[in-house]
Short mmCIF file of C-alpha atoms and ligand atoms in Angstrom, two decimals:
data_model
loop_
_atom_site.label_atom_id
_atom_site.label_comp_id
_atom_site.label_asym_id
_atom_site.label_seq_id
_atom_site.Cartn_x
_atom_site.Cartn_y
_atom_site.Cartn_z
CA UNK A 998 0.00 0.00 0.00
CA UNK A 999 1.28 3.45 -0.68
CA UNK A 1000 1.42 6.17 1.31
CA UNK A 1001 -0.81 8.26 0.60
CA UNK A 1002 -4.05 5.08 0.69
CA UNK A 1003 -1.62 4.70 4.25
CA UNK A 1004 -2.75 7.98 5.26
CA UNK A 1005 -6.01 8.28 4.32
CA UNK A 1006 -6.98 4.75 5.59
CA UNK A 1007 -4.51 5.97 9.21
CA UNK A 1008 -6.95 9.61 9.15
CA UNK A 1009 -10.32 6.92 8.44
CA UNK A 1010 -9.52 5.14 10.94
CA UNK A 1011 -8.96 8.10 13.51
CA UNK A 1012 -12.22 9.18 12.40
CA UNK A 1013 -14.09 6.30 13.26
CA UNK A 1014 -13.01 6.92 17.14
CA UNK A 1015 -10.51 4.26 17.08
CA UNK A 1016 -7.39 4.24 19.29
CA UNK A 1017 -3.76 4.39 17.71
CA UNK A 1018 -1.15 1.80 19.12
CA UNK A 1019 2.25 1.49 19.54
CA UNK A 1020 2.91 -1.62 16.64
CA UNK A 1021 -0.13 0.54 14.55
CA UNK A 1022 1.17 2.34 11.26
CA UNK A 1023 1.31 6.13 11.26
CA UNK A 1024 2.46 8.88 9.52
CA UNK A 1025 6.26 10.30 10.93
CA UNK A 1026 4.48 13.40 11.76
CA UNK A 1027 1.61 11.93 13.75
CA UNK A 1028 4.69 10.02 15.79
CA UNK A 1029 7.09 13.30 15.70
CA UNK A 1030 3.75 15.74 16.81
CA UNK A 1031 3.22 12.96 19.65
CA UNK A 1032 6.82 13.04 20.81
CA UNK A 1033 6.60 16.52 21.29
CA UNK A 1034 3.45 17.27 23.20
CA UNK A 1035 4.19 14.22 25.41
CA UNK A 1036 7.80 14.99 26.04
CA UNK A 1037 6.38 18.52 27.07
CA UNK A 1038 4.24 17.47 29.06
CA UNK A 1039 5.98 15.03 31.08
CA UNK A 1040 8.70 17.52 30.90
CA UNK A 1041 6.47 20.27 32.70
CA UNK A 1042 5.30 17.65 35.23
CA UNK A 1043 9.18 17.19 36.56
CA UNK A 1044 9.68 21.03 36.58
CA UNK A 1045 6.47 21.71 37.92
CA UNK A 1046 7.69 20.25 41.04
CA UNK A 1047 10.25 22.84 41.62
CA UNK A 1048 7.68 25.57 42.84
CA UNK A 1049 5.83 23.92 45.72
CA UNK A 1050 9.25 21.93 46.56
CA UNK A 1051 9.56 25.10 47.55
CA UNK A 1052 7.66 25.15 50.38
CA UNK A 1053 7.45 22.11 51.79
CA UNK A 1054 9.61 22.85 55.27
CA UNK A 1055 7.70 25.68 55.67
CA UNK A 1056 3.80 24.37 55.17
CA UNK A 1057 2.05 26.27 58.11
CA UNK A 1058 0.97 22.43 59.73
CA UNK A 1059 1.63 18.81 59.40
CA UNK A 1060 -1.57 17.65 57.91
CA UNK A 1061 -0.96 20.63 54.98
CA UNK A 1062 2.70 19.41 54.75
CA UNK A 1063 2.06 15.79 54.34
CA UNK A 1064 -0.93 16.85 51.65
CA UNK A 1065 1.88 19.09 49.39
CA UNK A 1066 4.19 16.03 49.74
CA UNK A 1067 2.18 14.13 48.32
CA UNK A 1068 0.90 15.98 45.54
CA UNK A 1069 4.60 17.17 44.57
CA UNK A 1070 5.25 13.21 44.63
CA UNK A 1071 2.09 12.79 42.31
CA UNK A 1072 4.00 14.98 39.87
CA UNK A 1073 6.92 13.00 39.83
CA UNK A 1074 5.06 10.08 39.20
CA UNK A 1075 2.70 12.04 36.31
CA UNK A 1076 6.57 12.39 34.52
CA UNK A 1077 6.92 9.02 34.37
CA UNK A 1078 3.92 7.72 33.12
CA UNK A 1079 4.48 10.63 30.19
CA UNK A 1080 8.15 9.82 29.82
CA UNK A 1081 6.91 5.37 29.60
CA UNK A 1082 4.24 6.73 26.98
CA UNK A 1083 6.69 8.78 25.12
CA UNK A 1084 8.87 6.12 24.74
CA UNK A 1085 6.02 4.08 23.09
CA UNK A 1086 7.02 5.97 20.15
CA UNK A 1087 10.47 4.89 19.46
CA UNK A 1088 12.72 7.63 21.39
CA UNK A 1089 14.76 6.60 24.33
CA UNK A 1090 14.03 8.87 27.94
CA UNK A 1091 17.72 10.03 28.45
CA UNK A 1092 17.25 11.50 25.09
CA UNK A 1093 14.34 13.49 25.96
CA UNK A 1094 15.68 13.86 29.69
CA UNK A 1095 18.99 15.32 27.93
CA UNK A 1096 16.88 17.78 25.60
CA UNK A 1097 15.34 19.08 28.77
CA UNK A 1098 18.39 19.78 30.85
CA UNK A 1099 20.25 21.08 27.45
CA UNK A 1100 17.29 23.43 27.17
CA UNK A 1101 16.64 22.57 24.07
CA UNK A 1102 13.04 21.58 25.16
CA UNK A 1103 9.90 23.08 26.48
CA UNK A 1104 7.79 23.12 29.43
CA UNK A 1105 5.61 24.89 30.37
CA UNK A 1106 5.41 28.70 30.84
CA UNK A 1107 3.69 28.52 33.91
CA UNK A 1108 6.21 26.78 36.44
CA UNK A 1109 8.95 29.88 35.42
CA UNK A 1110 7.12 32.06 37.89
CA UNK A 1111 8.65 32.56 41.86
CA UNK A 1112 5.98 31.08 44.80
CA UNK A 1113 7.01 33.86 47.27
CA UNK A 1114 4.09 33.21 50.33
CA UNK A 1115 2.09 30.21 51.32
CA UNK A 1116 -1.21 31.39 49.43
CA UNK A 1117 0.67 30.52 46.07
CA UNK A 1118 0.45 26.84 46.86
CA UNK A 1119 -3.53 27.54 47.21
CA UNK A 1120 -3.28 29.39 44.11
CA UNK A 1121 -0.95 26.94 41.75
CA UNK A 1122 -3.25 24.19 42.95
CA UNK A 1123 -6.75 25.61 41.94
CA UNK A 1124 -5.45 27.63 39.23
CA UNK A 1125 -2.65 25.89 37.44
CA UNK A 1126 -3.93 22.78 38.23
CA UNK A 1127 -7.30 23.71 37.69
CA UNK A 1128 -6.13 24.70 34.20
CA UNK A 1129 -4.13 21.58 33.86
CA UNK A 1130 -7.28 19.49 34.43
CA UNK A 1131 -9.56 20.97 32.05
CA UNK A 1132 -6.45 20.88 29.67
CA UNK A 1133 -6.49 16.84 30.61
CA UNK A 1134 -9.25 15.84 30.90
CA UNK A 1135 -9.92 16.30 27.01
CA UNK A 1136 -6.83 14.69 27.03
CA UNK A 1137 -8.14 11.15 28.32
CA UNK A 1138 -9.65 11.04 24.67
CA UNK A 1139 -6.56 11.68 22.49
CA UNK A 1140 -6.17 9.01 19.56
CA UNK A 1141 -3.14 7.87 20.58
CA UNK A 1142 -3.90 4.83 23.22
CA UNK A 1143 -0.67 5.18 25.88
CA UNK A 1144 -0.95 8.80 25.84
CA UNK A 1145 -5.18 8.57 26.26
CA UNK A 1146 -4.64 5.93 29.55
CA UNK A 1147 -2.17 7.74 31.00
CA UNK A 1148 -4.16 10.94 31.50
CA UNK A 1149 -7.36 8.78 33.13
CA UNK A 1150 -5.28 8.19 36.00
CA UNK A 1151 -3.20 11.85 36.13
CA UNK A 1152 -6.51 13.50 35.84
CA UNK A 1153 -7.89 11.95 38.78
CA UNK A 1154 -5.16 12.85 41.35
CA UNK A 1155 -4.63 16.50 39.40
CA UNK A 1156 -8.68 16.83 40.85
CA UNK A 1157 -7.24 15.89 44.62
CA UNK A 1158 -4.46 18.45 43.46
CA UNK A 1159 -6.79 21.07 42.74
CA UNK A 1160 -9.13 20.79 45.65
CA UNK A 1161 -6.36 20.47 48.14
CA UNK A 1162 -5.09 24.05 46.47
CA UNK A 1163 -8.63 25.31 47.16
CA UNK A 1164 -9.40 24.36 50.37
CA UNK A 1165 -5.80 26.28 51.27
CA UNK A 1166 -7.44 29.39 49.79
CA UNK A 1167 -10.85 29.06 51.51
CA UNK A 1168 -9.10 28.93 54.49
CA UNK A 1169 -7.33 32.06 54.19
CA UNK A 1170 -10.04 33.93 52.69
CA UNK A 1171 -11.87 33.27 55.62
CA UNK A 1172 -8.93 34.15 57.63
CA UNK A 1173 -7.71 37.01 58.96
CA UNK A 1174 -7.87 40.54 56.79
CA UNK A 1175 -3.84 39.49 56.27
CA UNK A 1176 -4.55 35.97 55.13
CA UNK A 1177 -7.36 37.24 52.96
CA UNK A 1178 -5.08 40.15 51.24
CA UNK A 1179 -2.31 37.07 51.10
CA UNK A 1180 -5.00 34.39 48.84
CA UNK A 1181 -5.99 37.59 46.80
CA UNK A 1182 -2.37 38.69 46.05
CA UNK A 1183 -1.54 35.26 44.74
CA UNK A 1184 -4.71 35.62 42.95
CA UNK A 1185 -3.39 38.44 41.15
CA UNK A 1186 -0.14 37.03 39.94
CA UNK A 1187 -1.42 33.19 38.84
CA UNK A 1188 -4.30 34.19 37.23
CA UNK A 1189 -2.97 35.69 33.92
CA UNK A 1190 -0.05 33.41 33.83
CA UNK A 1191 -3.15 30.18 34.37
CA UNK A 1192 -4.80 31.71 31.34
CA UNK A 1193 -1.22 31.47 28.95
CA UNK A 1194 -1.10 27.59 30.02
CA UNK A 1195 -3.75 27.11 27.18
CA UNK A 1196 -1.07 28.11 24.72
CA UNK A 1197 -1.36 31.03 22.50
CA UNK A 1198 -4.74 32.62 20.37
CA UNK A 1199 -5.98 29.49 17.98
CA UNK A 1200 -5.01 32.14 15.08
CA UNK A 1201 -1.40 31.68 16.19
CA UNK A 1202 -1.08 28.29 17.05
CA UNK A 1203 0.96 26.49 14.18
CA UNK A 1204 -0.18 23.19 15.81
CA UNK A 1205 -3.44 23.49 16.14
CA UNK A 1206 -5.34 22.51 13.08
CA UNK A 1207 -3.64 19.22 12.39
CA UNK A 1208 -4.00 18.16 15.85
CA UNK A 1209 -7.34 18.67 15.81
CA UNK A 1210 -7.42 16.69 12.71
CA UNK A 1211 -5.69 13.54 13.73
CA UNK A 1212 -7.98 13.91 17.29
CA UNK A 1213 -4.49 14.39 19.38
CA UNK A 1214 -6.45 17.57 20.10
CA UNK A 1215 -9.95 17.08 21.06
CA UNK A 1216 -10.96 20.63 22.01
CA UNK A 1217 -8.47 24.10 20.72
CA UNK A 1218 -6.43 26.55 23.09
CA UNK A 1219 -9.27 29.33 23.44
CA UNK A 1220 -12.06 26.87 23.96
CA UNK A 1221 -10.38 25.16 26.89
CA UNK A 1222 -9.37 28.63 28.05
CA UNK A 1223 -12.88 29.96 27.83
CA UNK A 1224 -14.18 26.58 29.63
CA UNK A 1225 -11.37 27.36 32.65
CA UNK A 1226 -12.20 31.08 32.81
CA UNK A 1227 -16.24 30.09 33.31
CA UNK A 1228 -15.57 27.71 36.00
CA UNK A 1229 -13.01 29.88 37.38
CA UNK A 1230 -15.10 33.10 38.01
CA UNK A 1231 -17.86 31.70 40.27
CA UNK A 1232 -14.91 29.59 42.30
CA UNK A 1233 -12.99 33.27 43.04
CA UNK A 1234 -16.41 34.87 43.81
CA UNK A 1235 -16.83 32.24 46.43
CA UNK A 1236 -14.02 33.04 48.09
CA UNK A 1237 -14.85 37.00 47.98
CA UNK A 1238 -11.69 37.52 45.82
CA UNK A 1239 -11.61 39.47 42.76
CA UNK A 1240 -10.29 38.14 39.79
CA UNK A 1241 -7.94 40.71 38.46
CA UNK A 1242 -9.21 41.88 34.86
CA UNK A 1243 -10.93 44.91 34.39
CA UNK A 1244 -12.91 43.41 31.57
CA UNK A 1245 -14.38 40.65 32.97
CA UNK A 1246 -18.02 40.19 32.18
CA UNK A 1247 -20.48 37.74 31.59
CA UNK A 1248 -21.86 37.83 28.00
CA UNK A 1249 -25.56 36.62 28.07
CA UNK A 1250 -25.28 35.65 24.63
CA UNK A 1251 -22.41 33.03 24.47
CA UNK A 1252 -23.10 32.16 27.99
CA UNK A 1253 -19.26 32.34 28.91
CA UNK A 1254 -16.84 35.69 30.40
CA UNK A 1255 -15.76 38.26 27.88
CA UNK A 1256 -12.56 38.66 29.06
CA UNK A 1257 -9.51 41.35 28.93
CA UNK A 1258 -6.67 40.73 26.61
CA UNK A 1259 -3.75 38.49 27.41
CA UNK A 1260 0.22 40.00 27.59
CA UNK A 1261 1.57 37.45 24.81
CA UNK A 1262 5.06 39.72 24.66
CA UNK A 1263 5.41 37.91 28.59
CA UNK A 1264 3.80 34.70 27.21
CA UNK A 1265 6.74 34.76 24.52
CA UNK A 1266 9.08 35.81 26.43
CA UNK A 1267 9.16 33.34 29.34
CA UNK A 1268 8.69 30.79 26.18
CA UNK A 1269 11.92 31.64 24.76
CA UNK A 1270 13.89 31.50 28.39
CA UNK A 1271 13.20 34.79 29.55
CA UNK A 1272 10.66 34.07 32.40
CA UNK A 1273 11.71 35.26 36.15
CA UNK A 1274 12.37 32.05 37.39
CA UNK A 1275 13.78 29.71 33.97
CA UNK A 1276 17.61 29.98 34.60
CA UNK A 1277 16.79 28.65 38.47
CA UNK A 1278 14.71 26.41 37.53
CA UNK A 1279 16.55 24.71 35.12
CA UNK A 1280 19.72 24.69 36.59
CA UNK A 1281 18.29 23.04 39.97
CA UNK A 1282 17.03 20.45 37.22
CA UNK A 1283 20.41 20.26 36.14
CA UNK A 1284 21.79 19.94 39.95
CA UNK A 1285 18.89 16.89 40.76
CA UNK A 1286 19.67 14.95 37.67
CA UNK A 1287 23.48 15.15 38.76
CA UNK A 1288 22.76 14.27 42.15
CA UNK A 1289 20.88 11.29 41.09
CA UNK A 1290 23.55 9.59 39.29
CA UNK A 1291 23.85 7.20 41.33
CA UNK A 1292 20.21 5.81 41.99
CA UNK A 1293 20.17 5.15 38.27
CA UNK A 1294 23.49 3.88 38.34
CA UNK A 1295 22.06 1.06 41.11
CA UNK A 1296 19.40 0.27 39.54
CA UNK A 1297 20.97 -0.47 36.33
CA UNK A 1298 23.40 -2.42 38.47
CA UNK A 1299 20.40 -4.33 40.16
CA UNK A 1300 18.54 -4.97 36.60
CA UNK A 1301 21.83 -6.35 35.19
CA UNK A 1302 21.70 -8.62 38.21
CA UNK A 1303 18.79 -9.77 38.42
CA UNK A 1304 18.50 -10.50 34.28
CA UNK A 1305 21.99 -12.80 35.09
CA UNK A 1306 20.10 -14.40 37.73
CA UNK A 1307 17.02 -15.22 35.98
CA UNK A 1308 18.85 -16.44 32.72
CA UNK A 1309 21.61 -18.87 35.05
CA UNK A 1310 18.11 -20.15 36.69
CA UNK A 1311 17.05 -20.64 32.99
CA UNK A 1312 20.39 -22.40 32.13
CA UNK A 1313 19.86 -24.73 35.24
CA UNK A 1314 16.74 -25.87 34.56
N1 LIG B 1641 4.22 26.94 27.80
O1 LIG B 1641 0.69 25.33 18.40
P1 LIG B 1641 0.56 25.41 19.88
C1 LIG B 1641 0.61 20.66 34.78
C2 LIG B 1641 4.28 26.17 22.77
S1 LIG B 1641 1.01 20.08 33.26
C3 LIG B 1641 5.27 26.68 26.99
O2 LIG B 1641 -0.76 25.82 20.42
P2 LIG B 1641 0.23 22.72 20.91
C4 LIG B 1641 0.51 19.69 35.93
C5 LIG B 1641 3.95 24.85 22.08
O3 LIG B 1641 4.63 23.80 22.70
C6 LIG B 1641 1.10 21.51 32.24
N2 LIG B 1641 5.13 26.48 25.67
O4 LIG B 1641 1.05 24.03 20.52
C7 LIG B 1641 1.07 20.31 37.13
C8 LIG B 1641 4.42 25.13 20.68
O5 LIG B 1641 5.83 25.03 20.61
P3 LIG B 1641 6.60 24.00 19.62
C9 LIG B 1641 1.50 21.13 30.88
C10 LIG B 1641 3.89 26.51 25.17
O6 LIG B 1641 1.20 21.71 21.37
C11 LIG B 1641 0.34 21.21 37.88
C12 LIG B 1641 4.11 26.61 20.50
O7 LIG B 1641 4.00 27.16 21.81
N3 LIG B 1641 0.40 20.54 30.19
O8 LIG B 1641 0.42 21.82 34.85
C13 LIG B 1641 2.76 26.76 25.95
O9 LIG B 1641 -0.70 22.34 19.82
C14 LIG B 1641 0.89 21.77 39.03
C15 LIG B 1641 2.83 26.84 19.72
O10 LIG B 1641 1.65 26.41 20.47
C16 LIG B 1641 0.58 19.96 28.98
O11 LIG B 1641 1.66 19.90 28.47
C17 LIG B 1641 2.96 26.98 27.32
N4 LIG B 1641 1.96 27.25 28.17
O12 LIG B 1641 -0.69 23.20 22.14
C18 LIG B 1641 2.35 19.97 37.54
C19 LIG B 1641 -0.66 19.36 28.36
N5 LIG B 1641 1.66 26.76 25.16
O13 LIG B 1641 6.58 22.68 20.30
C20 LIG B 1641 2.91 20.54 38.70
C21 LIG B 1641 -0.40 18.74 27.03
C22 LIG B 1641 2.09 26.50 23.91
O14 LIG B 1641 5.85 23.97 18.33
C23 LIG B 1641 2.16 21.42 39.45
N6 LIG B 1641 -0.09 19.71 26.03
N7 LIG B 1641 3.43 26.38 23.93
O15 LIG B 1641 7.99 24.55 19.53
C24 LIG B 1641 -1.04 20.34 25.26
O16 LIG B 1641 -2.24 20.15 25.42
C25 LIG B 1641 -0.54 21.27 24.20
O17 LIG B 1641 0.82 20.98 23.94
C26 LIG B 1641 -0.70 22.80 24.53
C27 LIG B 1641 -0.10 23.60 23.37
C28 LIG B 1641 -2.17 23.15 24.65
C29 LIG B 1641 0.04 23.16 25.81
#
């Protein structure tokens, strides 16, 4: 068969709802596109730890401390179900783990921002994770089969993730008039970076349209964005916090927030390496892998030894 009756019965196929394996055919940019959203993804779940790392000595008790532990921990392991179904695709891990720490790769925008007070763990988890959900849970549907069953399960501990942020932030906006001005100014500096983790204007997204096509995509940037922004609203107004953009306001007619426009020049900007926090955060990247040399190195050493011992049981038998 040639390529092009390869394609069209590949884009069928897709089109009938069906899920793409590993061993299936498909086209080198179906495979390529995949590599690079996964990678990315799994890439931002690693960094993403960095921020709330952060503050883990200093949660304010030891039932909110053992709660961030765990979620940072649920990252980790998010990573490495991305970095298993990446490597479904043909490329090795310390090839896309080497592309991270060269730079050379992207994560995402939103974890090069500083968490300077306790109220920005409340805020990354109902906002960025809040964003990362609705982001996901579209996600649980992409055509490629790995990818699709790894985001069932990371969707359902990002949802413990993103109530554990927001119960942090009712708390302190019932709190004291301190606590309350502390959730609110967190407010203020997560929400428009939340709103560029949807990627930029469908207009400018080079991806976009043949993602959509081969169902990687199930739903475009500004649709997810709008979806976040009208859950979003009545979730701040609960709290008695005001969501910082002038032009917010509900528009009858589409039944969804008009809302102000978005600084892509920052979006850009921390995209290209420019963000407040990218140099820290990938050199402490950098730094972890480094110090970690040697867990990999023993458990190579213990896989080498446990293959000799299973094939001289083999031989003895
Ligand atoms: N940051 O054409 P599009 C999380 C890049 S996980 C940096 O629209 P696409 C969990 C994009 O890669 C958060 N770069 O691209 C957590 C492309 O560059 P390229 C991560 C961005 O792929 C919570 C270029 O711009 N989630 O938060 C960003 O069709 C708390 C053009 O854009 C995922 O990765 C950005 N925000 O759509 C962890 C979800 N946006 O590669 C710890 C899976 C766009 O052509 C704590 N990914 N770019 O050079 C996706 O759904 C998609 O990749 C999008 C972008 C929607 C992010």
């Amino acid at each position: 068969m040639g390529e092009v009756q390869l394609e069209k019965r590949f884009q069928d196929y897709l089109d009938g709802e069906n899920k793409i394996e590993p061993k299936d055919w498909m086209p080198d940019a179906y495979r390529k596109t995949l590599i690079r959203q996964i990678s990315q993804h799994a890439h931002s779940e690693v960094v993403g730890m960095l921020p709330e790392a952060n503050w883990i000595t200093r949660a304010p008790s030891l039932r909110r401390k053992v709660a961030l532990l765990a979620k940072v921990q649920d990252e980790a392991g998010h990573g490495l179900y991305l970095y298993s179904a990446a490597e479904t695709l043909g490329i090795d891990r310390s090839e896309l783990v080497g592309d991270l720490l060269s730079g050379k790769a992207k994560y995402s925008s939103i974890f090069n921002y500083p968490t300077v007070s306790w109220a920005d763990m409340g805020a990354i988890g109902w906002l960025v994770d809040g964003a990362a959900i609705a982001n996901q849970v579209m996600l649980c549907r992409t055509s490629y089969g790995p990818y699709a069953r790894a985001m069932v399960r990371i969707c359902k501990e990002e949802s413990f993730h993103q109530r554990q942020g927001y119960e942090i932030m009712l708390s302190l906006a019932n709190g004291t008039a301190e606590q309350k001005q502390m959730a609110q100014d967190a407010l203020n500096r997560w929400w428009w970076p939340s709103l560029m983790m949807f990627g930029p204007t469908d207009d400018l997204s080079p991806n976009s349209a043949q993602s959509m096509k081969w169902k990687i995509k199930r739903k475009s940037n500004d649709e997810l964005r709008q979806e976040f922004i009208d859950k979003t609203v009545p979730q701040a107004e609960f709290l008695g916090l005001t969501v910082p953009d002038k032009d917010l306001k509900w528009n009858e007619e589409k039944q969804g927030y008009d809302y102000g426009e978005i600084d892509w020049e920052e979006f850009y900007n921390v995209v290209k390496g420019n963000g407040p926090c990218n140099k820290q955060r990938l050199s402490d990247r950098v730094k972890a892998h480094e110090e970690g040399a040697w867990v990999r190195e023993a458990a190579n050493a213990y896989a080498a030894k446990e293959a000799k011992r299973k094939a001289d049981k083999v031989q003895a038998a």
